[in-house]
mmCIF file of C-alpha atoms (C1' of nucleotides) in Angstrom:
data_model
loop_
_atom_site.group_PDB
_atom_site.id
_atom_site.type_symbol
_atom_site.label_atom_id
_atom_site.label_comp_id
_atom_site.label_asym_id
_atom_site.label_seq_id
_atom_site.Cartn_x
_atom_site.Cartn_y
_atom_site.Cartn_z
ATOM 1 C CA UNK L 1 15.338 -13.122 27.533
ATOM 2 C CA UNK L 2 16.521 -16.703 26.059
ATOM 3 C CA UNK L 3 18.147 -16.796 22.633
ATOM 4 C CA UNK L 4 15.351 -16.662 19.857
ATOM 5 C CA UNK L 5 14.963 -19.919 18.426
ATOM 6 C CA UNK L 6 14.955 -18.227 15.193
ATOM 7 C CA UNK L 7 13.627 -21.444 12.865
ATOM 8 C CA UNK L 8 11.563 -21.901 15.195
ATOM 9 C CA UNK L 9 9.708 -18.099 14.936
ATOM 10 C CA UNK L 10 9.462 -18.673 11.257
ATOM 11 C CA UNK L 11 7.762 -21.879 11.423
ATOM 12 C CA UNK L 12 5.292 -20.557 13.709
ATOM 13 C CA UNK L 13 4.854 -17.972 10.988
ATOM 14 C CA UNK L 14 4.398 -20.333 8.556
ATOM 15 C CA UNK L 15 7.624 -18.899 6.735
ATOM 16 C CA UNK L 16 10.247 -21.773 5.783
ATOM 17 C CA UNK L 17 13.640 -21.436 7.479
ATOM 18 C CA UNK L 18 16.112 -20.834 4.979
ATOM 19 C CA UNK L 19 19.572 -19.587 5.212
ATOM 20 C CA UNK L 20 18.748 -16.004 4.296
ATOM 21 C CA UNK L 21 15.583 -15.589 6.891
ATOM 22 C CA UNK L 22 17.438 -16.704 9.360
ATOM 23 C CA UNK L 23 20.259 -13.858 9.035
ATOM 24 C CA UNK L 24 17.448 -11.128 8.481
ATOM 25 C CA UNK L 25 15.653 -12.717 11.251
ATOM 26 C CA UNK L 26 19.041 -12.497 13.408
ATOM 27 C CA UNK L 27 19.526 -9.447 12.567
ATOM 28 C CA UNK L 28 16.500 -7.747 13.800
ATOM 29 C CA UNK L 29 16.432 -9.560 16.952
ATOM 30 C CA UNK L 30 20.175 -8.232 17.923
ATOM 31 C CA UNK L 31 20.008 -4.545 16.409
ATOM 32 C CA UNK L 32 16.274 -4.228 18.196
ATOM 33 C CA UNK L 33 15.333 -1.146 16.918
ATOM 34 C CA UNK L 34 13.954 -0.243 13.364
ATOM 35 C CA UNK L 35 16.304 -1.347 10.030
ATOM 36 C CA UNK L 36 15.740 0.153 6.809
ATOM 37 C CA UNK L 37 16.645 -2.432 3.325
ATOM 38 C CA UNK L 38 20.038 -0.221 2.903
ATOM 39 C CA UNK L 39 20.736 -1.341 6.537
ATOM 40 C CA UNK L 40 20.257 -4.683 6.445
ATOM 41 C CA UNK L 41 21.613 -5.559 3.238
ATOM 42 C CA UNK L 42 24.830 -3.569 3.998
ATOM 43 C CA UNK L 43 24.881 -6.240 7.002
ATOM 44 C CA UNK L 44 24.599 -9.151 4.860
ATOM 45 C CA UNK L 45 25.782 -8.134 1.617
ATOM 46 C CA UNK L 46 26.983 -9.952 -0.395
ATOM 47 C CA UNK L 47 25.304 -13.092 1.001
ATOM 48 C CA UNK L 48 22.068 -11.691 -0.202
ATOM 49 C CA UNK L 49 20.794 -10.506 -3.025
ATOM 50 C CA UNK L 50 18.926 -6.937 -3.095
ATOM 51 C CA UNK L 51 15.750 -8.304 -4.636
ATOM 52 C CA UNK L 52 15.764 -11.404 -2.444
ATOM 53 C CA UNK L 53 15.978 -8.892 0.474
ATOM 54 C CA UNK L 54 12.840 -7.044 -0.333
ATOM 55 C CA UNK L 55 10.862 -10.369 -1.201
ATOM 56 C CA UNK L 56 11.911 -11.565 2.488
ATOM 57 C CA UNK L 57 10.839 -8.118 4.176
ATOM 58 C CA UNK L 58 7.820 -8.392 2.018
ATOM 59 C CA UNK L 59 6.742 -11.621 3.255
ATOM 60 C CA UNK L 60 8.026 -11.313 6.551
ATOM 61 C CA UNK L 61 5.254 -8.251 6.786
ATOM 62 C CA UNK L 62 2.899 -10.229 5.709
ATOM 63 C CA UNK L 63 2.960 -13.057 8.238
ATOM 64 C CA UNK L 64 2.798 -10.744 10.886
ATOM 65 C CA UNK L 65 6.847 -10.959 11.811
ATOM 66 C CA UNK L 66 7.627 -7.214 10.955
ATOM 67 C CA UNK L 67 5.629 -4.275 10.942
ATOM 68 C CA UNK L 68 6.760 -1.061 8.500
ATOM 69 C CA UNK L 69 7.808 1.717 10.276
ATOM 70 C CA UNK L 70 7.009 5.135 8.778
ATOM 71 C CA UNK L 71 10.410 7.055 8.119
ATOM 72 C CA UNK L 72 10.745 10.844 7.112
ATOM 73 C CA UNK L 73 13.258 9.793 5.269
ATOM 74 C CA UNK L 74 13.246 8.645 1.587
ATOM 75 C CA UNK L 75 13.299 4.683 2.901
ATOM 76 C CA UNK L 76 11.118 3.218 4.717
ATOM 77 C CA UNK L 77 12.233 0.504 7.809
ATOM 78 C CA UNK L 78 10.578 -2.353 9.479
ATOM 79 C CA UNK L 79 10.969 -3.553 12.962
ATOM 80 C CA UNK L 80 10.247 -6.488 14.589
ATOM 81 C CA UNK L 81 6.661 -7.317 15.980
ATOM 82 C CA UNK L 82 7.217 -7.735 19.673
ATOM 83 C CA UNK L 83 3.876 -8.769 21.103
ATOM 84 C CA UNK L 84 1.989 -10.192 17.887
ATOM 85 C CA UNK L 85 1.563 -13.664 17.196
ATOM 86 C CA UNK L 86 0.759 -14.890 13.251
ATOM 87 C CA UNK L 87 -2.903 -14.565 14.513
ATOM 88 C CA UNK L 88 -3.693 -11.705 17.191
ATOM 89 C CA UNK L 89 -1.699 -8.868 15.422
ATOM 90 C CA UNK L 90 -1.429 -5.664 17.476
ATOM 91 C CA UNK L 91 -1.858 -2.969 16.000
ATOM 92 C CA UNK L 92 -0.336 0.025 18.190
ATOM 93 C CA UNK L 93 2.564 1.270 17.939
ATOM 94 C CA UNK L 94 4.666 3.719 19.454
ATOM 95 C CA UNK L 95 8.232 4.331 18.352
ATOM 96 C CA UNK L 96 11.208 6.652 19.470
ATOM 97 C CA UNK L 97 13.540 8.407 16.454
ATOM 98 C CA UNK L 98 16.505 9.737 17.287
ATOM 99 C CA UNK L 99 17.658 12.929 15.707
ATOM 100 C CA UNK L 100 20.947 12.469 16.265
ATOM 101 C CA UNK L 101 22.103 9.094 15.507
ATOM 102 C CA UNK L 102 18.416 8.278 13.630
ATOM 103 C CA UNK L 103 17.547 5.253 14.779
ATOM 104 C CA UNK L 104 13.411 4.647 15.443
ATOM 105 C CA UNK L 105 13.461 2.116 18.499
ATOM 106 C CA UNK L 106 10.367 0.422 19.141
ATOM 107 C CA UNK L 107 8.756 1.599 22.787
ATOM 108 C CA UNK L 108 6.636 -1.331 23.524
ATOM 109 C CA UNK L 109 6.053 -0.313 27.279
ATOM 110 C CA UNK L 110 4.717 3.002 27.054
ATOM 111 C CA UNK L 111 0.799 2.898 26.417
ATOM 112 C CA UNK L 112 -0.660 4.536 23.605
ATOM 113 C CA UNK L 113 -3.376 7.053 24.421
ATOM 114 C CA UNK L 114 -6.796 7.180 23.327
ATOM 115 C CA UNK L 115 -7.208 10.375 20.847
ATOM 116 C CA UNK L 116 -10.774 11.688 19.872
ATOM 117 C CA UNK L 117 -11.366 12.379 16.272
ATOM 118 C CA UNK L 118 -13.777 14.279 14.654
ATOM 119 C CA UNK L 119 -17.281 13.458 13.416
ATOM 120 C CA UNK L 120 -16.669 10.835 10.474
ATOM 121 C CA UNK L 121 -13.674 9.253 10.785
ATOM 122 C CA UNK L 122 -13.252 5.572 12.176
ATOM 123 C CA UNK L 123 -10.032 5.140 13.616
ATOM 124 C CA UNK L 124 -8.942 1.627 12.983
ATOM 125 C CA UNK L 125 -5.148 2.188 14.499
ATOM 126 C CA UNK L 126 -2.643 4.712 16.159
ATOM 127 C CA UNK L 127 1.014 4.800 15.548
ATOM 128 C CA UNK L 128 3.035 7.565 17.828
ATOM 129 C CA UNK L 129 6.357 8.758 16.607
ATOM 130 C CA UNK L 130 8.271 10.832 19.357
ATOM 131 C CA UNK L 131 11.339 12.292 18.312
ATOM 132 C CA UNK L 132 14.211 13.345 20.490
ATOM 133 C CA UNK L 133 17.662 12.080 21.889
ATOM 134 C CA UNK L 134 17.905 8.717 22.808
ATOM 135 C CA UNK L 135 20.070 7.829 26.242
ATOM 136 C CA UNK L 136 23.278 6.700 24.036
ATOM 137 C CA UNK L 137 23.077 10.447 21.810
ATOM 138 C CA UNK L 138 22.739 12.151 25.006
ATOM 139 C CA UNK L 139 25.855 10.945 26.940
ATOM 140 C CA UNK L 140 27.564 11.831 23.665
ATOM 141 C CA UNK L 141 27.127 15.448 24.160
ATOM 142 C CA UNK G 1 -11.562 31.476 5.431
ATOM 143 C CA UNK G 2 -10.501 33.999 3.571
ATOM 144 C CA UNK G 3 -9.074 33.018 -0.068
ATOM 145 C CA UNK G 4 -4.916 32.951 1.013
ATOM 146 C CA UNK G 5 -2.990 35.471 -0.448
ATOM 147 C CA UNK G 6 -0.156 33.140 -1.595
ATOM 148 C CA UNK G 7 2.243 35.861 -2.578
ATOM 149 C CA UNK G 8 2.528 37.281 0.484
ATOM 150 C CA UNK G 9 2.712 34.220 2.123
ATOM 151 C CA UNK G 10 5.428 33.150 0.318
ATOM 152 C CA UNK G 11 7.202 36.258 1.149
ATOM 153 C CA UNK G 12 6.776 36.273 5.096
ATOM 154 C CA UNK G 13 8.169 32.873 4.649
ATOM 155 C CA UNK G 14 11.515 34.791 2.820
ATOM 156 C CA UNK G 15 10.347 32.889 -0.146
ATOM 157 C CA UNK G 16 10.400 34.865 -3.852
ATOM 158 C CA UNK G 17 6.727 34.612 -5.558
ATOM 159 C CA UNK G 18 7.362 32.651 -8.719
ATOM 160 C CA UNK G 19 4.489 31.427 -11.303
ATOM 161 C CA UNK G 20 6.043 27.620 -10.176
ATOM 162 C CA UNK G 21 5.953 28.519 -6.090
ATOM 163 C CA UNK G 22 2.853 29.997 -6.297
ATOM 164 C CA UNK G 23 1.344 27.195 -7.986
ATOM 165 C CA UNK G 24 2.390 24.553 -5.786
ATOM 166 C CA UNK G 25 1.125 26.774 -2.958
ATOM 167 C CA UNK G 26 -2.096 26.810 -4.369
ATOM 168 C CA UNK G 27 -2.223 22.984 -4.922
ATOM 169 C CA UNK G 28 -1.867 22.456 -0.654
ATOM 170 C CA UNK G 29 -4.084 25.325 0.125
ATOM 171 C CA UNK G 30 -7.292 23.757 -2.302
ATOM 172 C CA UNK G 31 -5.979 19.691 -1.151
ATOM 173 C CA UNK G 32 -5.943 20.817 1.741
ATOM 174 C CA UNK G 33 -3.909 17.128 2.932
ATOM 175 C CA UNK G 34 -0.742 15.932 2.307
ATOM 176 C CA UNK G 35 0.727 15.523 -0.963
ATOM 177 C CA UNK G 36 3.286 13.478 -2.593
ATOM 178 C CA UNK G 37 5.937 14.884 -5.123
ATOM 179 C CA UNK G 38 4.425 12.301 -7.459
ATOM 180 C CA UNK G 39 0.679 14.020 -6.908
ATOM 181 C CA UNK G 40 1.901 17.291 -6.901
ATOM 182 C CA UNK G 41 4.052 16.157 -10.284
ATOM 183 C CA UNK G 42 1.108 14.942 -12.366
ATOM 184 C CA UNK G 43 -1.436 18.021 -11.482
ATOM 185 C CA UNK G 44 1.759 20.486 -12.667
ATOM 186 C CA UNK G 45 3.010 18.168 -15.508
ATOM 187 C CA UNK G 46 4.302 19.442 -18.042
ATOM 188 C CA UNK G 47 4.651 23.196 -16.739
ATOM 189 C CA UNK G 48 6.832 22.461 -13.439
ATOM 190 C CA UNK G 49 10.242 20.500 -14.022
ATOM 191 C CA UNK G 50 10.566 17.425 -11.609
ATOM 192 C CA UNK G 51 13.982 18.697 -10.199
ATOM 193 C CA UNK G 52 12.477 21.896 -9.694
ATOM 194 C CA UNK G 53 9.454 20.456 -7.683
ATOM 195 C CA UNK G 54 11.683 18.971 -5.396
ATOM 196 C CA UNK G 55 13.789 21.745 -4.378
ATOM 197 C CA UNK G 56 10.649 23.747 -4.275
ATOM 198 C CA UNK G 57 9.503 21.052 -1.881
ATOM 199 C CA UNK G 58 12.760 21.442 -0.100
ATOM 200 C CA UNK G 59 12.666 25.221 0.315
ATOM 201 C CA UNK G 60 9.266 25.360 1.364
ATOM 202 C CA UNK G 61 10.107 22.691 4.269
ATOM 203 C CA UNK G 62 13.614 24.516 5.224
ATOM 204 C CA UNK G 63 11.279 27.874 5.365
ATOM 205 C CA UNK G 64 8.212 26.304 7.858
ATOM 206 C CA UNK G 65 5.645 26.692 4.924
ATOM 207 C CA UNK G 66 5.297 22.982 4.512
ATOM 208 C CA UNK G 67 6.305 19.933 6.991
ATOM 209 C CA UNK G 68 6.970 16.117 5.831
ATOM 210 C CA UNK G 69 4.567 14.156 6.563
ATOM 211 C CA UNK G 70 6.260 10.308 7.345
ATOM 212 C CA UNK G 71 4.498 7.708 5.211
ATOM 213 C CA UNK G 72 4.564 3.999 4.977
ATOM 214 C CA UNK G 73 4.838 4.089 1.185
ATOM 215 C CA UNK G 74 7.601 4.637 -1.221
ATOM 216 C CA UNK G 75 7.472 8.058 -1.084
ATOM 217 C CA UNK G 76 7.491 10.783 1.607
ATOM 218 C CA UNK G 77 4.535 13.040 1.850
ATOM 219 C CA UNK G 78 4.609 17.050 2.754
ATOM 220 C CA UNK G 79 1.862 19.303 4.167
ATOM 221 C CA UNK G 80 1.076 22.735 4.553
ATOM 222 C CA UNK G 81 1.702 23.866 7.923
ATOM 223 C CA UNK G 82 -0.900 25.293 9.635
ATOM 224 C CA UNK G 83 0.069 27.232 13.339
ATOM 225 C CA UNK G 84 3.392 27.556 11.697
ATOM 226 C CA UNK G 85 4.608 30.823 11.625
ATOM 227 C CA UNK G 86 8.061 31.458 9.978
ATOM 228 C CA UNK G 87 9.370 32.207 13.666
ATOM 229 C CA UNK G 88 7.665 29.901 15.835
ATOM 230 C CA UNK G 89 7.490 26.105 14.202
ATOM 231 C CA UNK G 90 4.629 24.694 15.749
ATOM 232 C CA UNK G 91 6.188 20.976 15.965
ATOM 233 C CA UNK G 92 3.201 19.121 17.256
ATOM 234 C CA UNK G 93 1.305 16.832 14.317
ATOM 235 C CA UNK G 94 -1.646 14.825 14.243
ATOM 236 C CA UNK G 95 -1.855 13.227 11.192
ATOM 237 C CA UNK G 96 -5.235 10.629 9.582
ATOM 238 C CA UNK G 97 -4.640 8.282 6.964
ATOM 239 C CA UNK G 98 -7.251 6.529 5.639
ATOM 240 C CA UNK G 99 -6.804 3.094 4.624
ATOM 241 C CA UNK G 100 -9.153 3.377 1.552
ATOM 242 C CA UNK G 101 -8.057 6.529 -0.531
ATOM 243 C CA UNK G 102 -4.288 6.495 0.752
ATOM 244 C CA UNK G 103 -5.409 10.618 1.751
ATOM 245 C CA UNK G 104 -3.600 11.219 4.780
ATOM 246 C CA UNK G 105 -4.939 14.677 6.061
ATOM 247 C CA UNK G 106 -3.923 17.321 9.419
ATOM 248 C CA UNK G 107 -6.292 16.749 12.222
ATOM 249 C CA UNK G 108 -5.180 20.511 13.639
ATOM 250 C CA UNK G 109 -7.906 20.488 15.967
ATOM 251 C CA UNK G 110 -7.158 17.072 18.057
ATOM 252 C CA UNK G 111 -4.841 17.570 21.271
ATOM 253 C CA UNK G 112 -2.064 15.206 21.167
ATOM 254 C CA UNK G 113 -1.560 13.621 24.728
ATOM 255 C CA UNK G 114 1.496 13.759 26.252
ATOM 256 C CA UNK G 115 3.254 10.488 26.701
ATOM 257 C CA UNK G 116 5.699 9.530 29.105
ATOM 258 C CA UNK G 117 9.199 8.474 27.790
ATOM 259 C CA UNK G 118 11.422 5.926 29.843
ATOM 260 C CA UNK G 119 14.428 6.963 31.514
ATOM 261 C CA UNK G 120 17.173 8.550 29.100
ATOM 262 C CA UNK G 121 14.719 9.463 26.251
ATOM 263 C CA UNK G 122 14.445 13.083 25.901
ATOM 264 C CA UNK G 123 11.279 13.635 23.721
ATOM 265 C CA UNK G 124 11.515 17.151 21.355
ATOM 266 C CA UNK G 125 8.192 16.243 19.205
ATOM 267 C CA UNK G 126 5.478 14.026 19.050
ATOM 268 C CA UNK G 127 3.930 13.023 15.513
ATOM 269 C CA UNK G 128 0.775 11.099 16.005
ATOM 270 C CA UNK G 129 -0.679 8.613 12.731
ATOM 271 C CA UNK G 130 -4.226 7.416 12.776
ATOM 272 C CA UNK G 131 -4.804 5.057 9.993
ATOM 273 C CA UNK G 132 -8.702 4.558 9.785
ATOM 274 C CA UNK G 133 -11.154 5.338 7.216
ATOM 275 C CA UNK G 134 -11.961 8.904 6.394
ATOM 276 C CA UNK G 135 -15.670 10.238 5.937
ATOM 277 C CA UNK G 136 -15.877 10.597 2.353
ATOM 278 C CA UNK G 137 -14.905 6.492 1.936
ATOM 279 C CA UNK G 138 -17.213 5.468 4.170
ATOM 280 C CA UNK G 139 -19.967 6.760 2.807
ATOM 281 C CA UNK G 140 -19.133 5.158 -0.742
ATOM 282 C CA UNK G 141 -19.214 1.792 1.344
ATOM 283 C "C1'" DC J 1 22.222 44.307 -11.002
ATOM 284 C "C1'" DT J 2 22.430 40.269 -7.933
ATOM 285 C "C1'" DG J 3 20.980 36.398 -5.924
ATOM 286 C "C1'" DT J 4 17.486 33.142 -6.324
ATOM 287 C "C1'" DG J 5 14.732 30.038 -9.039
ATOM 288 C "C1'" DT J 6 14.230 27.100 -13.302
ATOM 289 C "C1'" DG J 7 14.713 23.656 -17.072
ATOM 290 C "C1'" DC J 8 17.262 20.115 -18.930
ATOM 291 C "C1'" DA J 9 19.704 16.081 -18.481
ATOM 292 C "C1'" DA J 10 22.530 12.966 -16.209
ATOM 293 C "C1'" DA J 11 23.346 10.339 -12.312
ATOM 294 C "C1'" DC J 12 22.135 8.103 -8.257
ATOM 295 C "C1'" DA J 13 19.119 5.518 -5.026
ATOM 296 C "C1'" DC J 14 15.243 2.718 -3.995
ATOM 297 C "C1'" DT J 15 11.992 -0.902 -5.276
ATOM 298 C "C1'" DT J 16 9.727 -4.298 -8.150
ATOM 299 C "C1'" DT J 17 9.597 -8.127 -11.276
ATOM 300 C "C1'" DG J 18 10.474 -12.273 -14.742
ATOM 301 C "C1'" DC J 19 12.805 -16.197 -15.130
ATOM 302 C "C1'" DA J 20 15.647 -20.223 -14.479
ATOM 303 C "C1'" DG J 21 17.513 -22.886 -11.105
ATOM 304 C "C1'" DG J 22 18.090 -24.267 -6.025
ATOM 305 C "C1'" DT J 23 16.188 -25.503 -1.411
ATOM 306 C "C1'" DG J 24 13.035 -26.794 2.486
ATOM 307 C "C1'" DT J 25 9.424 -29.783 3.868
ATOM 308 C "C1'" DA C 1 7.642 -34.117 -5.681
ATOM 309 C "C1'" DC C 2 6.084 -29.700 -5.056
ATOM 310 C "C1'" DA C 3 5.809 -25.393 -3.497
ATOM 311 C "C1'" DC C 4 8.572 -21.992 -1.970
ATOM 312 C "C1'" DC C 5 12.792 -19.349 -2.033
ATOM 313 C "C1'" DT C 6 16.917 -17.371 -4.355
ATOM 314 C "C1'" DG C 7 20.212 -15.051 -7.560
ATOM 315 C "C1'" DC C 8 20.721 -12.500 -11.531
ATOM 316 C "C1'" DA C 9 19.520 -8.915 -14.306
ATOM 317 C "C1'" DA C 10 16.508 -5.646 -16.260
ATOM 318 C "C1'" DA C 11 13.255 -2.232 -15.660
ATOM 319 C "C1'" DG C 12 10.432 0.976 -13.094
ATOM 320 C "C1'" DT C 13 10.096 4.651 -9.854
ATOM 321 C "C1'" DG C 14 11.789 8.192 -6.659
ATOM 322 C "C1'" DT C 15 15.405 11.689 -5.660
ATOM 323 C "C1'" DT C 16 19.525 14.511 -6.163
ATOM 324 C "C1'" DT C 17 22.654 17.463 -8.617
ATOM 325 C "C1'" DG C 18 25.591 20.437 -12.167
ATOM 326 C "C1'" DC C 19 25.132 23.785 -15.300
ATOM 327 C "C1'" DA C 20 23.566 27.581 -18.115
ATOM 328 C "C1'" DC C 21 19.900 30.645 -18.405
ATOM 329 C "C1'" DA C 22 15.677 33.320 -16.709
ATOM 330 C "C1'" DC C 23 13.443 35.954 -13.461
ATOM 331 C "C1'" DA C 24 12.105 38.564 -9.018
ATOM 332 C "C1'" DG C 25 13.353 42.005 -6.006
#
DNA sequence: CTGTGTGCAAACACTTTGCAGGTGT
DNA sequence: ACACCTGCAAAGTGTTTGCACACAG
């Protein structure tokens, strides 16, 4: 994979490319896997402010550049959209947690499958959370 | 179904019967979804201390009676578990959210697939999210 | 009686927001 | 120039914890 042209992404997403989105943005791209706020701003504190940090995440989310990750924890993370441009945004996901070292990595190869639901509802999405031991936690043992 | 006998629930789950645990446990069995601290807060305000509601929360999840439910908002979100017995954690969950009310409910019935991890991954559980709309909000459409 | 559960209150962590000033386009 | 972005700081919300007392078994 080439280096990210990272002002580049964020222009596409009509984002500006400041100082700060750019070190989110790098961040993200070399940590690939799901980063909570407390991550990321330990990363680039004290560069950035807190608040700042959350506006950026916000509006990162909302030009289709992140998608929130629901945690079981008390934070909730983002990760980096891999196949969604600003327009076609794809909406399934299927992530891999870690119970050992907790990081959620992002599984874009696996397919998702098709569930049936009951009379009534109208599914619109499907996330997948698999938990387990990810290759690194398991040499560890 | 027969109208749960919540004392002796909480005791097969090693859990004392108190006016507070008893009350909670009747909030999950008649919501029958999953509930935030902040939900369960306001329907027991001002009889059950906040503190206490968490590590009620707590003991009922380190006991099996209730799982955490991951959710994309602020706060995390617990259910009552349903094939759980104190012995044998059932650790499969299929969870609906609907996109209109914020309800996110137990689809017990649905089979979740089995997906196939990439090499190195070691799956233990699979949690499954459907965001959609739920009956009750699309009739009011 | 004994260990568990509770209320109160303080502390801590996470998130949002207003405002004045700085920066990208 | 103008809209957008940022830092600071305050406030709002969610969560944990110590302690003394109350209660269930």
């Amino acid at each position: 994979m080439p280096i990210p042209d990272h002002s580049a992404l964020l222009k596409e997403h009509r984002l500006r490319s400041t100082q700060n989105s750019r070190a989110v943005l790098r961040l993200f791209t070399s940590a690939q896997r799901a980063l909570s706020h407390g991550e990321l701003s330990a990363s680039l504190a004290p560069d950035v402010d807190r608040g700042t940090l959350y506006r950026i995440l916000h509006r990162f989310e909302s030009h289709g550049l992140v998608h929130r990750v629901p945690d079981d924890e008390v934070s909730v993370k983002f990760a980096l959209c891999q196949h969604c441009s600003p327009q076609t945004h794809e909406d399934q996901h299927l992530h891999f947690k870690c119970q050992v070292c907790g990081h959620t990595h992002c599984l874009a190869q696996q397919s998702i499958p098709e569930i049936s639901l009951p009379g009534g509802y109208q599914g619109q999405q499907t996330e997948v959370l698999l938990r387990g031991i990810c290759p690194r936690c398991q040499v560890a043992d």
